[in-house]
Amino acid sequence: MRGMRLVRFILTRLLQAVPVVLGVVVLNFLLLQLAPGDAATVLAGEAGGAPAEYIEQLRARFGLDKPVLVQLGLYLKNILFLDLGFSFRNNSPVLGLILDRLWPTLLLMGATLVISVGGGVLLGVVAAIGVRTWRDHLISVAAVIAYATPLFWVGLMLILVFSIRLDWFPTSGMEDVVAFHEGWARVVDIAHHLVLPTITLSLFYLALYTRLMRATVLEQRGAEYATTARAKGLTERAITMRHVLRNALLPVVTMAGVQVGALLGGSVVVETVFAWPGLGQLAFQSLFARDFNLLLGIFFLSACLVVIVNIVVDVIYVLLDPRIRVGSST
Amino acid sequence: MRLVRCLALAAGLGSAVAGLAAAPAVAQKRGGTLVQITQPEPPTLGSYISTANPVGQVASKIYDGLLEYDFDLKPLPSLAEAWTISDDGKTVTFRLRPGVKFHDGKPFSSADVQFTVMEVLKKVHPRGINTFSEVTAVETPDPQTAVFRLNRPAPYMMAALSGYESPMLPKHVFGQGDIRSHQNANTPVGTGPFKFTEWRRGEFVRLDRNADYWKPGRPYLDRVVVRFIGDTGTRAAALEKGEAHIAGFGAVPYNDVKKLEKLPNIQIETKGYEMLSPVVELMFNTRKAPFDNVKVRQAISYAIDRKFVIDNIWFGFGKPTNGPISSNFAPTGLYSADVTNYNVADGIDRANRLLDEAGLPRKADGVRFEITHDITPYGEEWRRFGEYTQQALAKIGIKANLRYEDVATWLKRIYTDYDYEVSSNHLFNLADPVLGVHRAFHSRFIRPGTVFVNGVRWSDPRADDLMDRATIEPDPKKRAELYAEVQKIVVAAAPLAWTHEISFATVLDKRYRDVIVSPLGLFSSFDRAWRE
């Protein structure tokens, strides 16, 4: 019964998502038209100039000579068939370009999520249990510092200390381009390259989750059900582990859901500093190159991802807290 | 005077001879990977359709040209073993090297030259459209001979046949399908010392040694990997640590260059940009008052302290100048120093006097008039140059407000809408003034929507005529005289204020030798580079 309802809920939500995503596409398309200059000008500018005939050739080939509404109509028609179009600048299909960058992005995003959520929950609980002890103070102060430090600075400092001075990690990139390892050696090599960017990107979110977790655990420990449990004679440890933790996780899950959306495109800084081949850098470069097909493709994918993550978060709510029901008409 | 220049070299391998002359007594070693940092990542590897700087840095290792060049910009044999130019300058015959193979094993022949020039470079190469505009046909009497038929003489064409500027493509690969969106653009096949292996977007391009390269024993390196690192600090760190070995064209900002220079494993090289020769210029919108007045333009030309700019903004990497043609053309005779000298100690006084004469006196607050200065959106030093210009103009009573926009917006403002007063830029002189200099002030290049051309919209029939004559003048001496006259006229009229020649700095790992061996520097093939 509950399973059926869950499936129906997911299907309904997916259907509802279609107009939302389409709306996002149209809005993005129109917003991008406001940017002055076009892909042809930028290409010619990068080339240090080109004859007018050449630039006109480019415009015609890119379809930029057509009216905006016609361009939009064509784009929407293609998107309905999941055809993301062609990046003329990169001379290759948009989908391929995005997929190439997807797995490095997911790798960095996944590693960051695990460390920041895991570490944040743990540190938050430790701080809350020992509230107003040295442990709490230490964790809280560290969290504020981590929260307030700019990412690029952290990244560069980590490179300076752990890469140049101590020589523990490579400065940048995803693998060793002199050795080109294969098989397991390659896995180890990639993991080795992943460490510094993950730490850099995790710090901010780690601080965020720590503070959030500490606050909610403190709040929940004062709730009536916790008092009841205490009256029943349960140990503090059991109360925290079995009752408080589960309730306190809800806001963290919400935040993590928001974070996934932001991580996809929001790690531009870390990707740039560590030369990590992720989607953020791709989006950033395509904006400055006015490569709108590619940029719209990335936006489209991000919109889809955010919708899916939202659904997943709702489902996790249900699993964490049986009182929340899906699909109930209220 | 006969103009037949037959350069059939007895050895057949002119570059090898030149190599021996330049190389130290150390024997070159085989093996090793050179990691080059190129910034930004190229949009494509099709150097026959895009002249963007990063494209050339990668593709020049894969494609050869008909010719190579020495540091005096003299042509050397490459895919063409020898060449002759007819007396009237309208027929150029190339004898092609036999036994050259493309990376896919198929032979290189005159049919490939014909296809590349007539079907590709003349039609879709951004500069090739101009370079080969006089070429009416390329005849192929036999597989080793290519005859270029020209409408009028085109002396500049002989300077534009390097593997970077005019890459020779395989007809059997690029002859099929639309050249503008060809699938092999990003999986290139050439005759060069390195073969394309893989391009992982956002990370690197991997090029492996071409064992069948036509120069015996070359290349020495096993591999060249081109990496893309978006952050300037990280680029410097990778070079410092030896993870990357070469970076040029401003990929490392000058302040980092100064820091890296002190490290024992790094050397700084300023050679290798002689066929590009960027010259920095202030641009005046000459159709807009008060910049339609030559005195105002001259005044600003006098107000810029070249030495201060070079020492403080370009960290000493530059050379003061007054005119549009770079002193790198001195060996060819095309550069002339006989022009108005704006680089004088009493520049500010002269500028103030000129502005008074122009009828633009200082008002009560000391300001003559107010303008907006558009900063060139190419990074740190340009921003500082904009700020310096603001201060320099203040000294002569011109109040300049700074505006900073992104590249696409700025290009549109300057070269399409002409909605500006003063801005700055740097145009590359390239291999010949016809290719790189005329565009800045010849009336033919007032073309709305075309970038890096005559955005100042200055026009002078006398200068136009001289440039047109120089374009088709086959005699180097007469050509030099024509250009001397052009330089005199434009520098006096100051449609732009040329301030200095930029010296790019290449950061190089000392373990690598013979890397920068041509005026094209990072745009050359690295076939002679080797690792200690």
CSV table of N, CA and C in Angstrom, one decimal, chain B residues 375-490:
chain,number,residue,atom,x,y,z
B,375,ILE,N,38.6,50.0,-20.5
B,375,ILE,CA,39.8,49.2,-20.3
B,375,ILE,C,39.7,47.9,-21.1
B,376,THR,N,40.8,47.5,-21.6
B,376,THR,CA,40.9,46.2,-22.4
B,376,THR,C,40.7,45.1,-21.4
B,377,PRO,N,39.7,44.2,-21.7
B,377,PRO,CA,39.3,43.2,-20.7
B,377,PRO,C,40.2,42.0,-20.7
B,378,TYR,N,41.5,42.1,-20.8
B,378,TYR,CA,42.3,40.9,-20.9
B,378,TYR,C,43.2,40.7,-19.7
B,379,GLY,N,42.7,41.1,-18.5
B,379,GLY,CA,43.4,40.7,-17.3
B,379,GLY,C,44.2,41.9,-16.6
B,380,GLU,N,44.9,41.4,-15.6
B,380,GLU,CA,45.6,42.3,-14.7
B,380,GLU,C,46.3,43.5,-15.3
B,381,GLU,N,47.3,43.3,-16.2
B,381,GLU,CA,48.1,44.4,-16.6
B,381,GLU,C,47.3,45.4,-17.4
B,382,TRP,N,46.3,44.9,-18.1
B,382,TRP,CA,45.4,45.8,-18.9
B,382,TRP,C,44.6,46.7,-18.0
B,383,ARG,N,44.2,46.1,-16.9
B,383,ARG,CA,43.4,46.9,-15.9
B,383,ARG,C,44.3,48.0,-15.3
B,384,ARG,N,45.6,47.6,-15.0
B,384,ARG,CA,46.5,48.6,-14.5
B,384,ARG,C,46.9,49.7,-15.5
B,385,PHE,N,47.0,49.2,-16.8
B,385,PHE,CA,47.3,50.1,-17.9
B,385,PHE,C,46.2,51.2,-18.0
B,386,GLY,N,44.9,50.7,-17.8
B,386,GLY,CA,43.8,51.6,-17.9
B,386,GLY,C,43.8,52.6,-16.8
B,387,GLU,N,44.2,52.1,-15.6
B,387,GLU,CA,44.3,53.0,-14.4
B,387,GLU,C,45.4,54.0,-14.6
B,388,TYR,N,46.5,53.6,-15.2
B,388,TYR,CA,47.7,54.5,-15.5
B,388,TYR,C,47.2,55.5,-16.5
B,389,THR,N,46.5,55.1,-17.6
B,389,THR,CA,46.0,56.0,-18.6
B,389,THR,C,45.2,57.1,-17.9
B,390,GLN,N,44.3,56.7,-17.0
B,390,GLN,CA,43.5,57.7,-16.3
B,390,GLN,C,44.4,58.7,-15.6
B,391,GLN,N,45.4,58.3,-14.9
B,391,GLN,CA,46.3,59.2,-14.2
B,391,GLN,C,47.1,60.1,-15.2
B,392,ALA,N,47.5,59.5,-16.3
B,392,ALA,CA,48.3,60.3,-17.3
B,392,ALA,C,47.4,61.4,-17.9
B,393,LEU,N,46.2,61.0,-18.2
B,393,LEU,CA,45.3,62.0,-18.8
B,393,LEU,C,44.9,63.1,-17.8
B,394,ALA,N,44.9,62.8,-16.5
B,394,ALA,CA,44.6,63.8,-15.5
B,394,ALA,C,45.6,64.8,-15.5
B,395,LYS,N,46.9,64.4,-15.8
B,395,LYS,CA,48.0,65.4,-15.8
B,395,LYS,C,47.8,66.4,-16.9
B,396,ILE,N,47.1,66.1,-18.0
B,396,ILE,CA,47.0,67.1,-19.0
B,396,ILE,C,45.5,67.6,-19.1
B,397,GLY,N,44.8,67.5,-17.9
B,397,GLY,CA,43.5,68.1,-17.8
B,397,GLY,C,42.4,67.3,-18.4
B,398,ILE,N,42.6,66.0,-18.7
B,398,ILE,CA,41.4,65.3,-19.2
B,398,ILE,C,41.0,64.3,-18.1
B,399,LYS,N,39.7,64.4,-17.7
B,399,LYS,CA,39.2,63.6,-16.7
B,399,LYS,C,38.6,62.3,-17.3
B,400,ALA,N,39.2,61.2,-17.0
B,400,ALA,CA,38.8,59.9,-17.6
B,400,ALA,C,38.1,59.0,-16.6
B,401,ASN,N,36.9,58.6,-16.9
B,401,ASN,CA,36.2,57.6,-16.1
B,401,ASN,C,36.4,56.3,-16.7
B,402,LEU,N,36.7,55.3,-15.8
B,402,LEU,CA,37.0,53.9,-16.3
B,402,LEU,C,35.8,53.1,-16.4
B,403,ARG,N,35.8,52.3,-17.5
B,403,ARG,CA,34.7,51.3,-17.7
B,403,ARG,C,35.3,50.0,-18.0
B,404,TYR,N,34.8,48.9,-17.3
B,404,TYR,CA,35.4,47.6,-17.5
B,404,TYR,C,34.2,46.6,-17.8
B,405,GLU,N,34.3,46.0,-19.0
B,405,GLU,CA,33.2,45.0,-19.4
B,405,GLU,C,33.9,43.7,-19.8
B,406,ASP,N,33.0,42.7,-20.0
B,406,ASP,CA,33.6,41.4,-20.4
B,406,ASP,C,33.9,41.5,-21.9
B,407,VAL,N,34.7,40.4,-22.4
B,407,VAL,CA,35.3,40.5,-23.7
B,407,VAL,C,34.3,40.7,-24.8
B,408,ALA,N,33.2,39.9,-24.8
B,408,ALA,CA,32.2,40.0,-25.8
B,408,ALA,C,31.5,41.4,-25.9
B,409,THR,N,31.2,42.0,-24.7
B,409,THR,CA,30.6,43.3,-24.6
B,409,THR,C,31.5,44.4,-25.1
B,410,TRP,N,32.8,44.3,-24.7
B,410,TRP,CA,33.8,45.3,-25.1
B,410,TRP,C,34.0,45.2,-26.6
B,411,LEU,N,34.1,44.0,-27.2
B,411,LEU,CA,34.4,43.9,-28.6
B,411,LEU,C,33.2,44.6,-29.4
B,412,LYS,N,32.0,44.3,-28.9
B,412,LYS,CA,30.9,44.9,-29.6
B,412,LYS,C,30.9,46.4,-29.5
B,413,ARG,N,31.2,46.9,-28.4
B,413,ARG,CA,31.3,48.4,-28.2
B,413,ARG,C,32.3,49.0,-29.1
B,414,ILE,N,33.5,48.4,-29.2
B,414,ILE,CA,34.6,49.1,-29.9
B,414,ILE,C,34.5,48.8,-31.4
B,415,TYR,N,34.1,47.6,-31.8
B,415,TYR,CA,34.3,47.3,-33.2
B,415,TYR,C,32.9,47.1,-34.0
B,416,THR,N,31.8,47.2,-33.2
B,416,THR,CA,30.5,47.2,-33.9
B,416,THR,C,29.8,48.5,-33.7
B,417,ASP,N,29.6,48.9,-32.5
B,417,ASP,CA,28.8,50.1,-32.2
B,417,ASP,C,29.6,51.4,-32.2
B,418,TYR,N,31.0,51.3,-32.1
B,418,TYR,CA,31.9,52.4,-32.1
B,418,TYR,C,31.4,53.4,-31.0
B,419,ASP,N,30.9,52.8,-29.9
B,419,ASP,CA,30.3,53.6,-28.8
B,419,ASP,C,31.4,53.8,-27.7
B,420,TYR,N,32.5,54.5,-28.0
B,420,TYR,CA,33.6,54.7,-27.1
B,420,TYR,C,34.3,55.9,-27.4
B,421,GLU,N,35.2,56.3,-26.5
B,421,GLU,CA,36.0,57.5,-26.8
B,421,GLU,C,37.5,57.1,-26.9
B,422,VAL,N,38.0,56.5,-25.8
B,422,VAL,CA,39.3,56.0,-25.8
B,422,VAL,C,39.3,54.6,-25.2
B,423,SER,N,40.1,53.7,-25.9
B,423,SER,CA,40.3,52.4,-25.3
B,423,SER,C,41.7,52.0,-25.6
B,424,SER,N,42.1,50.7,-25.3
B,424,SER,CA,43.4,50.3,-25.7
B,424,SER,C,43.3,48.9,-26.2
B,425,ASN,N,44.3,48.4,-26.9
B,425,ASN,CA,44.3,47.1,-27.4
B,425,ASN,C,45.8,46.7,-27.8
B,426,HIS,N,46.0,45.5,-28.2
B,426,HIS,CA,47.3,45.2,-28.8
B,426,HIS,C,47.1,44.3,-30.0
B,427,LEU,N,47.5,44.8,-31.1
B,427,LEU,CA,47.3,44.0,-32.4
B,427,LEU,C,48.7,43.3,-32.7
B,428,PHE,N,48.6,42.0,-33.1
B,428,PHE,CA,49.8,41.3,-33.5
B,428,PHE,C,50.1,41.8,-34.9
B,429,ASN,N,51.4,42.1,-35.1
B,429,ASN,CA,51.9,42.4,-36.4
B,429,ASN,C,51.9,41.2,-37.3
B,430,LEU,N,52.0,40.0,-36.7
B,430,LEU,CA,52.0,38.7,-37.5
B,430,LEU,C,53.3,38.7,-38.4
B,431,ALA,N,53.2,37.9,-39.4
B,431,ALA,CA,54.4,37.6,-40.2
B,431,ALA,C,54.7,38.7,-41.2
B,432,ASP,N,53.8,39.6,-41.4
B,432,ASP,CA,54.0,40.7,-42.4
B,432,ASP,C,53.0,41.8,-42.1
B,433,PRO,N,53.4,43.1,-42.4
B,433,PRO,CA,52.5,44.2,-42.1
B,433,PRO,C,51.2,44.1,-42.9
B,434,VAL,N,51.2,43.5,-44.1
B,434,VAL,CA,49.9,43.3,-44.8
B,434,VAL,C,48.9,42.5,-44.0
B,435,LEU,N,49.4,41.5,-43.3
B,435,LEU,CA,48.6,40.7,-42.5
B,435,LEU,C,48.2,41.3,-41.1
B,436,GLY,N,49.1,42.0,-40.5
B,436,GLY,CA,48.9,42.4,-39.1
B,436,GLY,C,48.7,43.9,-38.9
B,437,VAL,N,49.2,44.7,-39.8
B,437,VAL,CA,49.3,46.2,-39.5
B,437,VAL,C,48.2,47.0,-40.3
B,438,HIS,N,48.1,46.7,-41.5
B,438,HIS,CA,47.1,47.4,-42.3
B,438,HIS,C,45.7,47.5,-41.7
B,439,ARG,N,45.3,46.4,-41.1
B,439,ARG,CA,44.0,46.3,-40.6
B,439,ARG,C,43.6,47.4,-39.5
B,440,ALA,N,44.7,47.9,-38.9
B,440,ALA,CA,44.4,48.9,-37.8
B,440,ALA,C,44.0,50.3,-38.3
B,441,PHE,N,44.4,50.7,-39.5
B,441,PHE,CA,44.1,52.0,-40.0
B,441,PHE,C,43.9,52.2,-41.5
B,442,HIS,N,43.9,51.1,-42.2
B,442,HIS,CA,43.5,51.2,-43.7
B,442,HIS,C,42.0,51.4,-43.8
B,443,SER,N,41.6,52.3,-44.7
B,443,SER,CA,40.1,52.5,-44.7
B,443,SER,C,39.3,51.3,-45.1
B,444,ARG,N,40.0,50.4,-45.9
B,444,ARG,CA,39.3,49.2,-46.3
B,444,ARG,C,38.9,48.3,-45.1
B,445,PHE,N,39.6,48.6,-44.0
B,445,PHE,CA,39.3,47.8,-42.7
B,445,PHE,C,38.3,48.5,-41.8
B,446,ILE,N,37.6,49.5,-42.2
B,446,ILE,CA,36.5,50.1,-41.4
B,446,ILE,C,35.3,49.2,-41.7
B,447,ARG,N,35.1,48.2,-40.9
B,447,ARG,CA,34.1,47.2,-41.1
B,447,ARG,C,33.3,46.9,-39.8
B,448,PRO,N,32.2,47.5,-39.7
B,448,PRO,CA,31.4,47.3,-38.4
B,448,PRO,C,31.2,45.8,-38.2
B,449,GLY,N,31.4,45.3,-37.0
B,449,GLY,CA,31.1,43.9,-36.8
B,449,GLY,C,32.4,43.1,-36.9
B,450,THR,N,33.4,43.6,-37.5
B,450,THR,CA,34.7,42.8,-37.6
B,450,THR,C,35.6,43.3,-36.5
B,451,VAL,N,36.1,42.3,-35.7
B,451,VAL,CA,36.9,42.8,-34.6
B,451,VAL,C,38.4,42.8,-34.9
B,452,PHE,N,39.1,43.6,-34.2
B,452,PHE,CA,40.6,43.8,-34.3
B,452,PHE,C,40.9,44.4,-35.7
B,453,VAL,N,40.1,45.3,-36.1
B,453,VAL,CA,40.4,46.0,-37.4
B,453,VAL,C,40.4,47.5,-37.1
B,454,ASN,N,40.1,48.3,-38.1
B,454,ASN,CA,40.1,49.8,-38.0
B,454,ASN,C,38.9,50.3,-37.1
B,455,GLY,N,39.0,50.1,-35.8
B,455,GLY,CA,37.9,50.5,-34.9
B,455,GLY,C,38.0,52.0,-34.6
B,456,VAL,N,39.1,52.6,-35.0
B,456,VAL,CA,39.2,54.1,-34.8
B,456,VAL,C,38.6,54.9,-36.0
B,457,ARG,N,38.3,54.1,-37.0
B,457,ARG,CA,37.7,54.7,-38.2
B,457,ARG,C,38.4,55.9,-38.8
B,458,TRP,N,39.7,55.8,-38.8
B,458,TRP,CA,40.6,56.8,-39.4
B,458,TRP,C,40.7,56.5,-40.9
B,459,SER,N,40.8,57.5,-41.7
B,459,SER,CA,40.9,57.2,-43.1
B,459,SER,C,41.8,58.3,-43.8
B,460,ASP,N,42.8,57.9,-44.6
B,460,ASP,CA,43.6,58.8,-45.2
B,460,ASP,C,44.0,58.2,-46.6
B,461,PRO,N,43.6,58.8,-47.7
B,461,PRO,CA,43.8,58.3,-49.0
B,461,PRO,C,45.3,58.1,-49.3
B,462,ARG,N,46.1,58.9,-48.8
B,462,ARG,CA,47.6,58.8,-49.1
B,462,ARG,C,48.1,57.6,-48.4
B,463,ALA,N,47.8,57.4,-47.2
B,463,ALA,CA,48.3,56.2,-46.5
B,463,ALA,C,47.7,54.9,-47.1
B,464,ASP,N,46.4,55.0,-47.5
B,464,ASP,CA,45.8,53.8,-48.1
B,464,ASP,C,46.5,53.4,-49.4
B,465,ASP,N,46.8,54.4,-50.2
B,465,ASP,CA,47.5,54.2,-51.5
B,465,ASP,C,48.9,53.6,-51.3
B,466,LEU,N,49.6,54.1,-50.3
B,466,LEU,CA,51.0,53.6,-50.0
B,466,LEU,C,50.9,52.2,-49.6
B,467,MET,N,49.9,51.8,-48.7
B,467,MET,CA,49.8,50.5,-48.3
B,467,MET,C,49.4,49.5,-49.4
B,468,ASP,N,48.5,50.0,-50.3
B,468,ASP,CA,48.1,49.2,-51.4
B,468,ASP,C,49.3,48.9,-52.3
B,469,ARG,N,50.1,49.9,-52.5
B,469,ARG,CA,51.3,49.7,-53.3
B,469,ARG,C,52.3,48.7,-52.7
B,470,ALA,N,52.5,48.9,-51.4
B,470,ALA,CA,53.4,48.0,-50.6
B,470,ALA,C,52.9,46.5,-50.7
B,471,THR,N,51.6,46.4,-50.7
B,471,THR,CA,51.0,45.0,-50.7
B,471,THR,C,51.5,44.2,-51.8
B,472,ILE,N,51.6,44.8,-53.0
B,472,ILE,CA,51.9,44.0,-54.2
B,472,ILE,C,53.4,44.3,-54.7
B,473,GLU,N,54.2,45.0,-53.9
B,473,GLU,CA,55.5,45.4,-54.4
B,473,GLU,C,56.5,44.2,-54.1
B,474,PRO,N,57.0,43.6,-55.2
B,474,PRO,CA,57.8,42.4,-54.9
B,474,PRO,C,59.2,42.8,-54.5
B,475,ASP,N,59.7,44.0,-54.8
B,475,ASP,CA,61.1,44.3,-54.5
B,475,ASP,C,61.2,44.8,-53.0
B,476,PRO,N,61.9,44.0,-52.2
B,476,PRO,CA,62.0,44.3,-50.8
B,476,PRO,C,62.4,45.7,-50.5
B,477,LYS,N,63.3,46.3,-51.3
B,477,LYS,CA,63.8,47.6,-51.0
B,477,LYS,C,62.8,48.7,-51.2
B,478,LYS,N,62.1,48.6,-52.3
B,478,LYS,CA,61.0,49.5,-52.6
B,478,LYS,C,59.9,49.4,-51.6
B,479,ARG,N,59.7,48.2,-51.2
B,479,ARG,CA,58.6,47.9,-50.2
B,479,ARG,C,59.0,48.6,-48.9
B,480,ALA,N,60.2,48.5,-48.5
B,480,ALA,CA,60.7,49.2,-47.3
B,480,ALA,C,60.4,50.7,-47.4
B,481,GLU,N,60.7,51.3,-48.5
B,481,GLU,CA,60.6,52.7,-48.7
B,481,GLU,C,59.1,53.1,-48.5
B,482,LEU,N,58.2,52.3,-49.1
B,482,LEU,CA,56.8,52.6,-49.0
B,482,LEU,C,56.4,52.5,-47.6
B,483,TYR,N,56.8,51.5,-46.9
B,483,TYR,CA,56.4,51.4,-45.5
B,483,TYR,C,57.0,52.5,-44.6
B,484,ALA,N,58.2,52.9,-44.9
B,484,ALA,CA,58.8,54.0,-44.1
B,484,ALA,C,57.9,55.3,-44.2
B,485,GLU,N,57.3,55.5,-45.4
B,485,GLU,CA,56.4,56.6,-45.7
B,485,GLU,C,55.1,56.4,-44.9
B,486,VAL,N,54.6,55.2,-45.0
B,486,VAL,CA,53.3,54.9,-44.2
B,486,VAL,C,53.5,55.2,-42.7
B,487,GLN,N,54.6,54.8,-42.2
B,487,GLN,CA,54.8,54.9,-40.8
B,487,GLN,C,54.9,56.4,-40.4
B,488,LYS,N,55.6,57.2,-41.3
B,488,LYS,CA,55.8,58.6,-41.0
B,488,LYS,C,54.4,59.3,-40.9
B,489,ILE,N,53.5,59.0,-41.9
B,489,ILE,CA,52.2,59.6,-42.0
B,489,ILE,C,51.3,59.2,-40.8
B,490,VAL,N,51.2,57.9,-40.5
B,490,VAL,CA,50.3,57.5,-39.5
B,490,VAL,C,50.7,57.9,-38.1
